[in-house]
mmCIF file of C-alpha atoms and ligand atoms in Angstrom:
data_model
loop_
_atom_site.group_PDB
_atom_site.id
_atom_site.type_symbol
_atom_site.label_atom_id
_atom_site.label_comp_id
_atom_site.label_asym_id
_atom_site.label_seq_id
_atom_site.Cartn_x
_atom_site.Cartn_y
_atom_site.Cartn_z
ATOM 1 C CA MET A 1 -29.033 19.608 -61.589
ATOM 2 C CA ARG A 2 -26.770 21.668 -63.795
ATOM 3 C CA SER A 3 -29.517 24.160 -64.572
ATOM 4 C CA ARG A 4 -30.148 24.606 -60.854
ATOM 5 C CA LYS A 5 -26.437 25.447 -60.430
ATOM 6 C CA VAL A 6 -26.704 27.977 -63.241
ATOM 7 C CA VAL A 7 -29.740 29.555 -61.607
ATOM 8 C CA LEU A 8 -27.923 29.736 -58.261
ATOM 9 C CA ALA A 9 -24.865 31.299 -59.891
ATOM 10 C CA LEU A 10 -27.061 33.787 -61.696
ATOM 11 C CA ALA A 11 -28.916 34.699 -58.502
ATOM 12 C CA PHE A 12 -25.588 35.180 -56.747
ATOM 13 C CA ALA A 13 -24.322 37.419 -59.547
ATOM 14 C CA VAL A 14 -27.498 39.509 -59.426
ATOM 15 C CA LEU A 15 -27.221 39.818 -55.647
ATOM 16 C CA LEU A 16 -23.580 40.858 -55.889
ATOM 17 C CA GLY A 17 -24.447 43.416 -58.554
ATOM 18 C CA ALA A 18 -27.242 44.852 -56.412
ATOM 19 C CA LEU A 19 -24.907 45.039 -53.433
ATOM 20 C CA MET A 20 -22.240 46.881 -55.451
ATOM 21 C CA LEU A 21 -24.862 49.269 -56.771
ATOM 22 C CA ALA A 22 -26.099 49.959 -53.247
ATOM 23 C CA VAL A 23 -22.554 50.642 -52.018
ATOM 24 C CA HIS A 24 -21.963 52.918 -55.000
ATOM 25 C CA PHE A 25 -25.234 54.750 -54.334
ATOM 26 C CA LEU A 26 -24.477 55.187 -50.616
ATOM 27 C CA ALA A 27 -21.001 56.557 -51.379
ATOM 28 C CA ALA A 28 -22.354 58.975 -54.000
ATOM 29 C CA SER A 29 -25.109 60.266 -51.711
ATOM 30 C CA GLY A 30 -22.716 60.930 -48.852
ATOM 31 C CA LEU A 31 -24.278 58.313 -46.597
ATOM 32 C CA ALA A 32 -21.843 56.591 -44.311
ATOM 33 C CA ARG A 33 -21.723 54.819 -40.979
ATOM 34 C CA PRO A 34 -23.572 57.059 -38.490
ATOM 35 C CA GLN A 35 -21.352 59.253 -36.375
ATOM 36 C CA LEU A 36 -21.588 62.276 -34.093
ATOM 37 C CA TYR A 37 -20.963 65.408 -36.149
ATOM 38 C CA ARG A 38 -20.229 68.415 -33.944
ATOM 39 C CA ARG A 39 -19.447 72.094 -34.313
ATOM 40 C CA THR A 40 -18.072 74.512 -31.712
ATOM 41 C CA SER A 41 -18.418 78.266 -31.906
ATOM 42 C CA ARG A 42 -18.643 81.356 -29.701
ATOM 43 C CA ALA A 43 -21.973 82.982 -28.841
ATOM 44 C CA MET A 44 -23.675 84.560 -25.827
ATOM 45 C CA GLY A 45 -20.278 85.341 -24.353
ATOM 46 C CA THR A 46 -19.363 81.662 -24.065
ATOM 47 C CA PHE A 47 -18.527 78.499 -26.001
ATOM 48 C CA VAL A 48 -21.306 76.729 -27.811
ATOM 49 C CA THR A 49 -21.246 73.167 -29.149
ATOM 50 C CA VAL A 50 -23.958 71.589 -31.254
ATOM 51 C CA ALA A 51 -23.880 67.920 -32.232
ATOM 52 C CA ALA A 52 -25.944 65.641 -34.457
ATOM 53 C CA TRP A 53 -25.793 61.848 -34.742
ATOM 54 C CA SER A 54 -26.292 61.014 -38.403
ATOM 55 C CA GLY A 55 -25.233 58.779 -41.237
ATOM 56 C CA ASP A 56 -25.416 61.638 -43.705
ATOM 57 C CA ARG A 57 -22.700 64.261 -43.414
ATOM 58 C CA SER A 58 -24.346 67.004 -45.473
ATOM 59 C CA HIS A 59 -27.667 66.533 -43.678
ATOM 60 C CA ALA A 60 -25.905 66.774 -40.312
ATOM 61 C CA GLU A 61 -23.943 69.875 -41.361
ATOM 62 C CA GLU A 62 -27.117 71.583 -42.532
ATOM 63 C CA ALA A 63 -28.878 70.825 -39.251
ATOM 64 C CA LEU A 64 -25.894 72.077 -37.231
ATOM 65 C CA ASP A 65 -25.884 75.330 -39.234
ATOM 66 C CA LEU A 66 -29.554 75.876 -38.412
ATOM 67 C CA ALA A 67 -29.001 75.105 -34.726
ATOM 68 C CA LEU A 68 -26.144 77.639 -34.470
ATOM 69 C CA GLU A 69 -28.228 80.192 -36.351
ATOM 70 C CA GLU A 70 -31.016 79.760 -33.787
ATOM 71 C CA ILE A 71 -28.588 80.482 -30.935
ATOM 72 C CA ARG A 72 -27.297 83.641 -32.655
ATOM 73 C CA LEU A 73 -30.861 84.770 -33.322
ATOM 74 C CA LEU A 74 -31.703 84.463 -29.639
ATOM 75 C CA GLU A 75 -28.534 86.282 -28.646
ATOM 76 C CA GLY A 76 -29.622 89.149 -30.912
ATOM 77 C CA LEU A 77 -33.037 89.281 -29.234
ATOM 78 C CA LEU A 78 -32.090 88.938 -25.576
ATOM 79 C CA SER A 79 -28.703 90.639 -25.262
ATOM 80 C CA THR A 80 -28.549 93.539 -22.808
ATOM 81 C CA PHE A 81 -25.228 94.694 -24.295
ATOM 82 C CA ASP A 82 -26.686 95.199 -27.751
ATOM 83 C CA GLY A 83 -28.737 98.421 -27.709
ATOM 84 C CA LYS A 84 -30.801 97.145 -30.662
ATOM 85 C CA SER A 85 -31.955 93.884 -29.069
ATOM 86 C CA GLU A 86 -35.636 93.433 -28.251
ATOM 87 C CA LEU A 87 -34.799 93.382 -24.563
ATOM 88 C CA SER A 88 -32.974 96.720 -24.853
ATOM 89 C CA GLU A 89 -35.953 98.105 -26.732
ATOM 90 C CA ILE A 90 -38.307 97.052 -23.902
ATOM 91 C CA ASN A 91 -35.930 98.501 -21.294
ATOM 92 C CA GLY A 92 -35.558 101.738 -23.235
ATOM 93 C CA ALA A 93 -39.275 102.353 -23.821
ATOM 94 C CA PRO A 94 -41.096 104.894 -21.610
ATOM 95 C CA PRO A 95 -42.900 103.221 -18.654
ATOM 96 C CA GLY A 96 -46.208 101.718 -19.713
ATOM 97 C CA ARG A 97 -45.543 101.816 -23.454
ATOM 98 C CA PRO A 98 -45.815 98.269 -24.904
ATOM 99 C CA VAL A 99 -43.158 96.952 -27.297
ATOM 100 C CA LEU A 100 -43.970 94.274 -29.876
ATOM 101 C CA VAL A 101 -41.726 91.235 -29.488
ATOM 102 C CA SER A 102 -41.010 88.015 -31.367
ATOM 103 C CA PRO A 103 -42.150 84.524 -30.278
ATOM 104 C CA ALA A 104 -38.720 83.589 -28.864
ATOM 105 C CA THR A 105 -38.696 86.630 -26.539
ATOM 106 C CA LEU A 106 -42.261 85.835 -25.509
ATOM 107 C CA GLU A 107 -41.257 82.247 -24.776
ATOM 108 C CA ALA A 108 -38.421 83.542 -22.548
ATOM 109 C CA LEU A 109 -40.792 85.860 -20.682
ATOM 110 C CA GLY A 110 -43.404 83.104 -20.347
ATOM 111 C CA VAL A 111 -40.912 80.743 -18.673
ATOM 112 C CA ALA A 112 -39.599 83.637 -16.561
ATOM 113 C CA ARG A 113 -43.079 84.445 -15.291
ATOM 114 C CA ARG A 114 -43.876 80.825 -14.472
ATOM 115 C CA VAL A 115 -40.642 80.213 -12.548
ATOM 116 C CA TRP A 116 -40.915 83.622 -10.816
ATOM 117 C CA ARG A 117 -44.373 82.641 -9.577
ATOM 118 C CA GLU A 118 -43.535 79.027 -8.687
ATOM 119 C CA SER A 119 -40.324 80.008 -6.859
ATOM 120 C CA GLY A 120 -42.095 82.683 -4.815
ATOM 121 C CA GLY A 121 -40.000 85.425 -6.404
ATOM 122 C CA ALA A 122 -36.590 83.775 -5.798
ATOM 123 C CA PHE A 123 -36.139 83.903 -9.558
ATOM 124 C CA ASP A 124 -36.735 87.433 -10.795
ATOM 125 C CA PRO A 125 -35.475 88.764 -14.137
ATOM 126 C CA THR A 126 -35.753 92.376 -12.926
ATOM 127 C CA VAL A 127 -33.068 91.800 -10.276
ATOM 128 C CA GLY A 128 -30.536 93.772 -12.413
ATOM 129 C CA PRO A 129 -30.198 96.891 -10.166
ATOM 130 C CA LEU A 130 -29.246 94.642 -7.225
ATOM 131 C CA VAL A 131 -26.856 92.564 -9.356
ATOM 132 C CA GLU A 132 -25.237 95.829 -10.439
ATOM 133 C CA LEU A 133 -24.990 97.169 -6.857
ATOM 134 C CA TRP A 134 -23.275 93.992 -5.618
ATOM 135 C CA ARG A 135 -21.015 93.831 -8.678
ATOM 136 C CA ARG A 136 -19.751 97.330 -7.820
ATOM 137 C CA ALA A 137 -19.326 96.282 -4.193
ATOM 138 C CA ARG A 138 -17.100 93.424 -5.331
ATOM 139 C CA GLU A 139 -15.034 95.701 -7.544
ATOM 140 C CA GLU A 140 -14.617 98.363 -4.859
ATOM 141 C CA GLY A 141 -14.119 95.837 -2.056
ATOM 142 C CA ARG A 142 -16.804 97.313 0.240
ATOM 143 C CA LEU A 143 -20.282 96.171 1.209
ATOM 144 C CA PRO A 144 -23.247 98.360 0.128
ATOM 145 C CA SER A 145 -25.189 100.269 2.811
ATOM 146 C CA ASP A 146 -28.769 99.353 3.775
ATOM 147 C CA GLU A 147 -29.954 102.558 2.066
ATOM 148 C CA GLU A 148 -28.247 101.582 -1.190
ATOM 149 C CA ILE A 149 -29.789 98.107 -1.006
ATOM 150 C CA GLU A 150 -33.270 99.548 -0.381
ATOM 151 C CA ALA A 151 -32.896 102.032 -3.259
ATOM 152 C CA ALA A 152 -31.973 99.199 -5.647
ATOM 153 C CA ARG A 153 -34.762 96.968 -4.279
ATOM 154 C CA SER A 154 -37.387 99.576 -5.132
ATOM 155 C CA LYS A 155 -36.556 99.013 -8.818
ATOM 156 C CA VAL A 156 -36.953 95.234 -8.580
ATOM 157 C CA GLY A 157 -40.157 93.252 -9.035
ATOM 158 C CA PHE A 158 -41.358 91.203 -11.981
ATOM 159 C CA GLU A 159 -44.973 92.167 -11.191
ATOM 160 C CA GLN A 160 -44.043 95.502 -12.764
ATOM 161 C CA VAL A 161 -43.592 93.851 -16.156
ATOM 162 C CA GLU A 162 -46.727 93.330 -18.198
ATOM 163 C CA VAL A 163 -46.832 90.675 -20.899
ATOM 164 C CA GLU A 164 -49.846 90.744 -23.186
ATOM 165 C CA GLY A 165 -49.999 87.248 -24.644
ATOM 166 C CA GLU A 166 -52.488 88.101 -27.360
ATOM 167 C CA THR A 167 -50.845 91.226 -28.652
ATOM 168 C CA THR A 168 -47.339 89.875 -28.057
ATOM 169 C CA SER A 169 -46.235 93.073 -26.433
ATOM 170 C CA VAL A 170 -44.315 93.829 -23.274
ATOM 171 C CA ALA A 171 -44.411 96.918 -21.090
ATOM 172 C CA VAL A 172 -42.291 97.843 -18.121
ATOM 173 C CA GLY A 173 -44.535 99.613 -15.635
ATOM 174 C CA SER A 174 -42.200 101.873 -13.681
ATOM 175 C CA ALA A 175 -39.121 103.951 -14.309
ATOM 176 C CA GLY A 176 -35.880 102.214 -13.393
ATOM 177 C CA VAL A 177 -37.250 98.685 -13.780
ATOM 178 C CA ARG A 178 -35.453 96.692 -16.440
ATOM 179 C CA LEU A 179 -35.351 93.131 -17.659
ATOM 180 C CA ASP A 180 -32.322 90.860 -17.748
ATOM 181 C CA LEU A 181 -32.918 87.276 -18.829
ATOM 182 C CA ALA A 182 -29.290 86.119 -18.381
ATOM 183 C CA ALA A 183 -30.417 83.464 -15.900
ATOM 184 C CA LEU A 184 -32.399 81.550 -18.521
ATOM 185 C CA ALA A 185 -31.104 82.737 -21.910
ATOM 186 C CA LYS A 186 -28.434 80.053 -22.305
ATOM 187 C CA GLY A 187 -30.857 77.275 -21.416
ATOM 188 C CA LEU A 188 -33.421 78.667 -23.834
ATOM 189 C CA ALA A 189 -30.771 78.896 -26.572
ATOM 190 C CA ALA A 190 -29.814 75.236 -26.021
ATOM 191 C CA GLU A 191 -33.507 74.292 -26.017
ATOM 192 C CA ARG A 192 -34.284 76.103 -29.262
ATOM 193 C CA ALA A 193 -31.112 74.791 -30.924
ATOM 194 C CA THR A 194 -32.104 71.172 -30.200
ATOM 195 C CA ARG A 195 -35.580 71.949 -31.537
ATOM 196 C CA ALA A 196 -33.912 73.168 -34.735
ATOM 197 C CA LEU A 197 -31.976 69.871 -34.946
ATOM 198 C CA ALA A 198 -35.215 67.910 -34.459
ATOM 199 C CA ALA A 199 -37.030 69.991 -37.094
ATOM 200 C CA SER A 200 -34.239 69.071 -39.532
ATOM 201 C CA GLY A 201 -34.929 65.388 -38.951
ATOM 202 C CA ILE A 202 -32.088 64.708 -36.487
ATOM 203 C CA ARG A 203 -33.206 62.288 -33.781
ATOM 204 C CA SER A 204 -30.132 62.201 -31.572
ATOM 205 C CA GLY A 205 -27.833 65.088 -30.684
ATOM 206 C CA PHE A 206 -27.306 67.912 -28.240
ATOM 207 C CA ALA A 207 -26.737 71.634 -27.844
ATOM 208 C CA ASP A 208 -24.345 72.880 -25.158
ATOM 209 C CA VAL A 209 -24.394 76.627 -24.474
ATOM 210 C CA GLY A 210 -21.678 77.376 -21.934
ATOM 211 C CA GLY A 211 -22.339 74.139 -20.043
ATOM 212 C CA ASP A 212 -26.136 74.358 -20.201
ATOM 213 C CA VAL A 213 -26.994 71.269 -22.226
ATOM 214 C CA CYS A 214 -30.142 70.041 -23.960
ATOM 215 C CA PHE A 215 -30.052 66.443 -25.148
ATOM 216 C CA LEU A 216 -32.154 65.376 -28.108
ATOM 217 C CA GLY A 217 -33.345 61.755 -27.950
ATOM 218 C CA SER A 218 -31.005 59.160 -26.538
ATOM 219 C CA GLY A 219 -27.289 58.997 -27.182
ATOM 220 C CA PRO A 220 -25.498 57.052 -29.923
ATOM 221 C CA SER A 221 -26.339 53.332 -29.850
ATOM 222 C CA GLY A 222 -29.593 54.106 -28.044
ATOM 223 C CA ARG A 223 -28.076 54.397 -24.571
ATOM 224 C CA PRO A 224 -28.679 57.513 -22.449
ATOM 225 C CA TRP A 225 -26.360 60.488 -22.704
ATOM 226 C CA ARG A 226 -23.932 61.084 -19.825
ATOM 227 C CA ALA A 227 -23.752 64.486 -18.169
ATOM 228 C CA GLY A 228 -21.042 65.084 -15.597
ATOM 229 C CA ILE A 229 -21.504 67.355 -12.557
ATOM 230 C CA SER A 230 -18.404 69.358 -11.640
ATOM 231 C CA ASP A 231 -16.973 69.382 -8.147
ATOM 232 C CA PRO A 232 -17.661 72.941 -6.905
ATOM 233 C CA ARG A 233 -14.243 72.923 -5.177
ATOM 234 C CA ASP A 234 -12.466 71.966 -8.399
ATOM 235 C CA PRO A 235 -14.637 72.332 -11.521
ATOM 236 C CA GLU A 236 -12.179 70.259 -13.574
ATOM 237 C CA GLN A 237 -13.207 67.199 -11.545
ATOM 238 C CA VAL A 238 -16.490 65.334 -12.071
ATOM 239 C CA VAL A 239 -18.220 64.262 -8.830
ATOM 240 C CA GLU A 240 -21.201 62.557 -10.365
ATOM 241 C CA THR A 241 -22.545 61.506 -13.747
ATOM 242 C CA LEU A 242 -26.215 61.687 -14.696
ATOM 243 C CA HIS A 243 -27.676 59.445 -17.406
ATOM 244 C CA VAL A 244 -30.391 61.200 -19.403
ATOM 245 C CA SER A 245 -32.362 60.974 -22.640
ATOM 246 C CA ALA A 246 -34.355 63.888 -24.093
ATOM 247 C CA ARG A 247 -33.687 66.130 -21.092
ATOM 248 C CA ALA A 248 -31.964 69.411 -20.274
ATOM 249 C CA VAL A 249 -29.177 69.418 -17.686
ATOM 250 C CA VAL A 250 -28.209 72.854 -16.356
ATOM 251 C CA THR A 251 -25.896 73.852 -13.506
ATOM 252 C CA SER A 252 -25.767 77.129 -11.598
ATOM 253 C CA GLY A 253 -22.610 77.351 -9.580
ATOM 254 C CA ASN A 254 -21.304 79.832 -7.096
ATOM 255 C CA TYR A 255 -17.815 78.599 -7.888
ATOM 256 C CA GLN A 256 -18.220 80.128 -11.318
ATOM 257 C CA GLN A 257 -18.148 83.676 -9.876
ATOM 258 C CA VAL A 258 -17.648 84.073 -6.157
ATOM 259 C CA SER A 259 -15.788 86.845 -4.296
ATOM 260 C CA VAL A 260 -15.104 87.703 -0.691
ATOM 261 C CA VAL A 261 -15.674 91.295 0.470
ATOM 262 C CA GLU A 262 -15.079 92.324 4.097
ATOM 263 C CA GLY A 263 -14.977 88.633 4.982
ATOM 264 C CA LYS A 264 -18.366 87.876 3.349
ATOM 265 C CA ARG A 265 -18.787 85.507 0.410
ATOM 266 C CA ILE A 266 -20.598 87.294 -2.385
ATOM 267 C CA SER A 267 -22.353 85.193 -4.998
ATOM 268 C CA HIS A 268 -23.326 86.587 -8.406
ATOM 269 C CA ILE A 269 -26.828 85.292 -7.667
ATOM 270 C CA ILE A 270 -28.923 87.685 -5.587
ATOM 271 C CA ASP A 271 -31.929 86.882 -3.414
ATOM 272 C CA PRO A 272 -34.452 89.450 -4.722
ATOM 273 C CA ARG A 273 -36.495 89.090 -1.531
ATOM 274 C CA THR A 274 -33.701 90.322 0.749
ATOM 275 C CA GLY A 275 -31.642 92.289 -1.753
ATOM 276 C CA ARG A 276 -28.551 90.362 -0.622
ATOM 277 C CA PRO A 277 -26.364 87.701 -2.255
ATOM 278 C CA ALA A 278 -27.752 84.167 -2.114
ATOM 279 C CA ASP A 279 -26.332 82.082 0.690
ATOM 280 C CA GLY A 280 -27.430 78.760 -0.770
ATOM 281 C CA PRO A 281 -25.701 75.727 -2.243
ATOM 282 C CA ASP A 282 -22.368 76.005 -4.045
ATOM 283 C CA SER A 283 -23.778 74.238 -7.063
ATOM 284 C CA VAL A 284 -27.235 73.256 -8.264
ATOM 285 C CA THR A 285 -27.785 70.958 -11.236
ATOM 286 C CA VAL A 286 -31.310 70.743 -12.591
ATOM 287 C CA VAL A 287 -32.730 68.043 -14.890
ATOM 288 C CA ALA A 288 -35.925 69.093 -16.678
ATOM 289 C CA ALA A 289 -37.809 68.559 -19.911
ATOM 290 C CA ASP A 290 -37.213 72.142 -21.062
ATOM 291 C CA GLY A 291 -33.841 73.946 -21.234
ATOM 292 C CA ALA A 292 -35.105 77.414 -20.269
ATOM 293 C CA GLU A 293 -36.987 76.027 -17.261
ATOM 294 C CA ALA A 294 -33.943 74.017 -16.184
ATOM 295 C CA ASP A 295 -31.789 77.162 -16.361
ATOM 296 C CA ALA A 296 -34.283 79.353 -14.503
ATOM 297 C CA TRP A 297 -34.782 76.712 -11.791
ATOM 298 C CA ALA A 298 -31.017 76.232 -11.347
ATOM 299 C CA THR A 299 -30.843 79.951 -10.503
ATOM 300 C CA ALA A 300 -34.009 79.863 -8.362
ATOM 301 C CA LEU A 301 -32.727 76.884 -6.343
ATOM 302 C CA SER A 302 -29.376 78.632 -5.850
ATOM 303 C CA VAL A 303 -31.436 81.191 -3.908
ATOM 304 C CA LEU A 304 -33.888 78.806 -2.207
ATOM 305 C CA GLY A 305 -31.459 76.016 -1.284
ATOM 306 C CA ALA A 306 -32.916 72.822 0.206
ATOM 307 C CA GLY A 307 -36.033 74.802 1.176
ATOM 308 C CA GLY A 308 -36.936 74.948 -2.522
ATOM 309 C CA ALA A 309 -37.487 71.178 -2.796
ATOM 310 C CA ASP A 310 -41.303 71.391 -2.615
ATOM 311 C CA ALA A 311 -41.502 74.182 -5.188
ATOM 312 C CA ALA A 312 -39.223 72.204 -7.527
ATOM 313 C CA ARG A 313 -41.383 69.098 -7.108
ATOM 314 C CA GLY A 314 -44.473 71.150 -7.904
ATOM 315 C CA ALA A 315 -42.818 72.367 -11.092
ATOM 316 C CA GLY A 316 -41.715 68.853 -12.100
ATOM 317 C CA VAL A 317 -37.980 69.512 -12.070
ATOM 318 C CA GLU A 318 -35.322 67.309 -10.463
ATOM 319 C CA PHE A 319 -32.120 68.597 -8.886
ATOM 320 C CA VAL A 320 -28.814 67.818 -7.199
ATOM 321 C CA MET A 321 -27.277 70.400 -4.827
ATOM 322 C CA TYR A 322 -23.740 70.408 -3.472
ATOM 323 C CA PHE A 323 -22.686 72.391 -0.388
ATOM 324 C CA VAL A 324 -18.997 72.839 0.432
ATOM 325 C CA GLU A 325 -18.696 72.329 4.201
ATOM 326 C CA ASP A 326 -15.382 72.213 6.053
ATOM 327 C CA GLY A 327 -13.639 71.315 2.818
ATOM 328 C CA GLY A 328 -15.992 68.366 2.220
ATOM 329 C CA LEU A 329 -19.090 68.056 0.040
ATOM 330 C CA ARG A 330 -22.656 67.629 1.268
ATOM 331 C CA ARG A 331 -25.135 66.410 -1.324
ATOM 332 C CA PHE A 332 -28.872 67.036 -1.297
ATOM 333 C CA ALA A 333 -31.051 65.846 -4.179
ATOM 334 C CA SER A 334 -34.692 65.490 -5.163
ATOM 335 C CA GLU A 335 -36.155 61.993 -4.984
ATOM 336 C CA GLY A 336 -36.821 61.826 -8.699
ATOM 337 C CA ILE A 337 -33.145 62.304 -9.531
ATOM 338 C CA ARG A 338 -32.635 58.572 -8.851
ATOM 339 C CA GLU A 339 -33.994 57.897 -12.326
ATOM 340 C CA TYR A 340 -30.923 59.633 -13.754
ATOM 341 C CA GLU A 341 -28.263 58.423 -11.357
ATOM 342 C CA GLY A 342 -25.489 56.564 -13.069
ATOM 343 C CA GLY A 343 -23.114 56.235 -10.151
ATOM 344 C CA SER A 344 -20.168 58.295 -8.930
ATOM 345 C CA ARG A 345 -16.858 58.645 -10.665
HETATM 346 P P1 AMP B 401 -27.230 81.561 -13.885
HETATM 347 O O1 AMP B 401 -25.769 81.399 -14.113
HETATM 348 O O2 AMP B 401 -28.106 80.987 -14.919
HETATM 349 O O3 AMP B 401 -27.628 81.139 -12.507
HETATM 350 O O4 AMP B 401 -27.541 83.141 -14.003
HETATM 351 C C1 AMP B 401 -26.937 84.048 -13.135
HETATM 352 C C2 AMP B 401 -27.180 85.470 -13.605
HETATM 353 O O5 AMP B 401 -28.553 85.795 -13.485
HETATM 354 C C3 AMP B 401 -26.450 86.481 -12.739
HETATM 355 O O6 AMP B 401 -25.172 86.757 -13.270
HETATM 356 C C4 AMP B 401 -27.374 87.693 -12.804
HETATM 357 O O7 AMP B 401 -27.150 88.442 -13.983
HETATM 358 C C5 AMP B 401 -28.742 87.080 -12.898
HETATM 359 N N1 AMP B 401 -29.373 86.834 -11.595
HETATM 360 C C6 AMP B 401 -28.813 86.909 -10.354
HETATM 361 N N2 AMP B 401 -29.701 86.598 -9.399
HETATM 362 C C7 AMP B 401 -30.878 86.318 -10.035
HETATM 363 C C8 AMP B 401 -32.188 85.954 -9.593
HETATM 364 N N3 AMP B 401 -32.469 85.767 -8.295
HETATM 365 N N4 AMP B 401 -33.137 85.766 -10.541
HETATM 366 C C9 AMP B 401 -32.877 85.943 -11.848
HETATM 367 N N5 AMP B 401 -31.673 86.297 -12.324
HETATM 368 C C10 AMP B 401 -30.671 86.465 -11.441
HETATM 369 MG MG1 MG B 402 -29.849 79.919 -14.685
#
């Protein structure tokens, strides 16, 4: 009897010792209760936040560093302000001369081509001359003439950009045509940043590039992440919350940059087919598996409006559109969005 007590006491002591050792080891190795580590910075002309759910602070910090680095790398490749970026190099090359580009630029152009085709040209990364024309119109407070619109339109058309997959080179076919990937660059940056988190062994986290968000895995405690949709009349207010895991959520909103010239509302998104500002929804939120596709489709659907529902279904992307009508909001969404609906707030 007594010896059994001694054995029990001994076992208890050993267990206690092991427990203390484990606690000591965890403390020394920096492991702690899992939490959401996050870092905010500026890149691509906006605020960027990357976050990693981890029980290991130094591991999380390392992953966040890599994710931010990925975003800066992409900014360096796709910027149209930086004369040394790959995009500037393509735009500056004589017509027909191919320029070698890196895999990230090729990925951007690959998504651009797919969405251009699937949206029937509503998304077109060569729309720059028209964007520029309407930007000047806004600044000068006068509408452009039909001749000016036609002149700009003649320099627009993604079919004039040749991408050679095998040789990883890009050529712009005609003088005056230039590429601007602004409408998918932020989504691609968020996408590649979450891939960097995943490659570092992080299983739950997100990358938010100016409101374009890619979620990695599910949220803390295994429940879906929550993504709020802003009210286009008052972007500080959330009209709806989507519940998503491992998805990108991207919004294109007129409210972000809209002006009125000679009584006409002028969106920063242009319909390349007419050469005139899009007259579509006031906000489009897209949920898709890939960040760059979500971003490109949010822009495409801003042009297409409700008429783009079939094209979006064909591409496997879900969306919610809001139209401001007589001060109220009209909502139009794809059927598949139900999977992500978490109720209104
Ligand atoms: P986003 O905020 O992603 O919708 O991108 C809008 C930006 O994309 C605009 O500021 C323009 O620089 C450019 N853009 C405008 N219209 C189009 C279009 N139809 N297709 C592709 N890019 C566009
Ligand atoms: Mg976009």
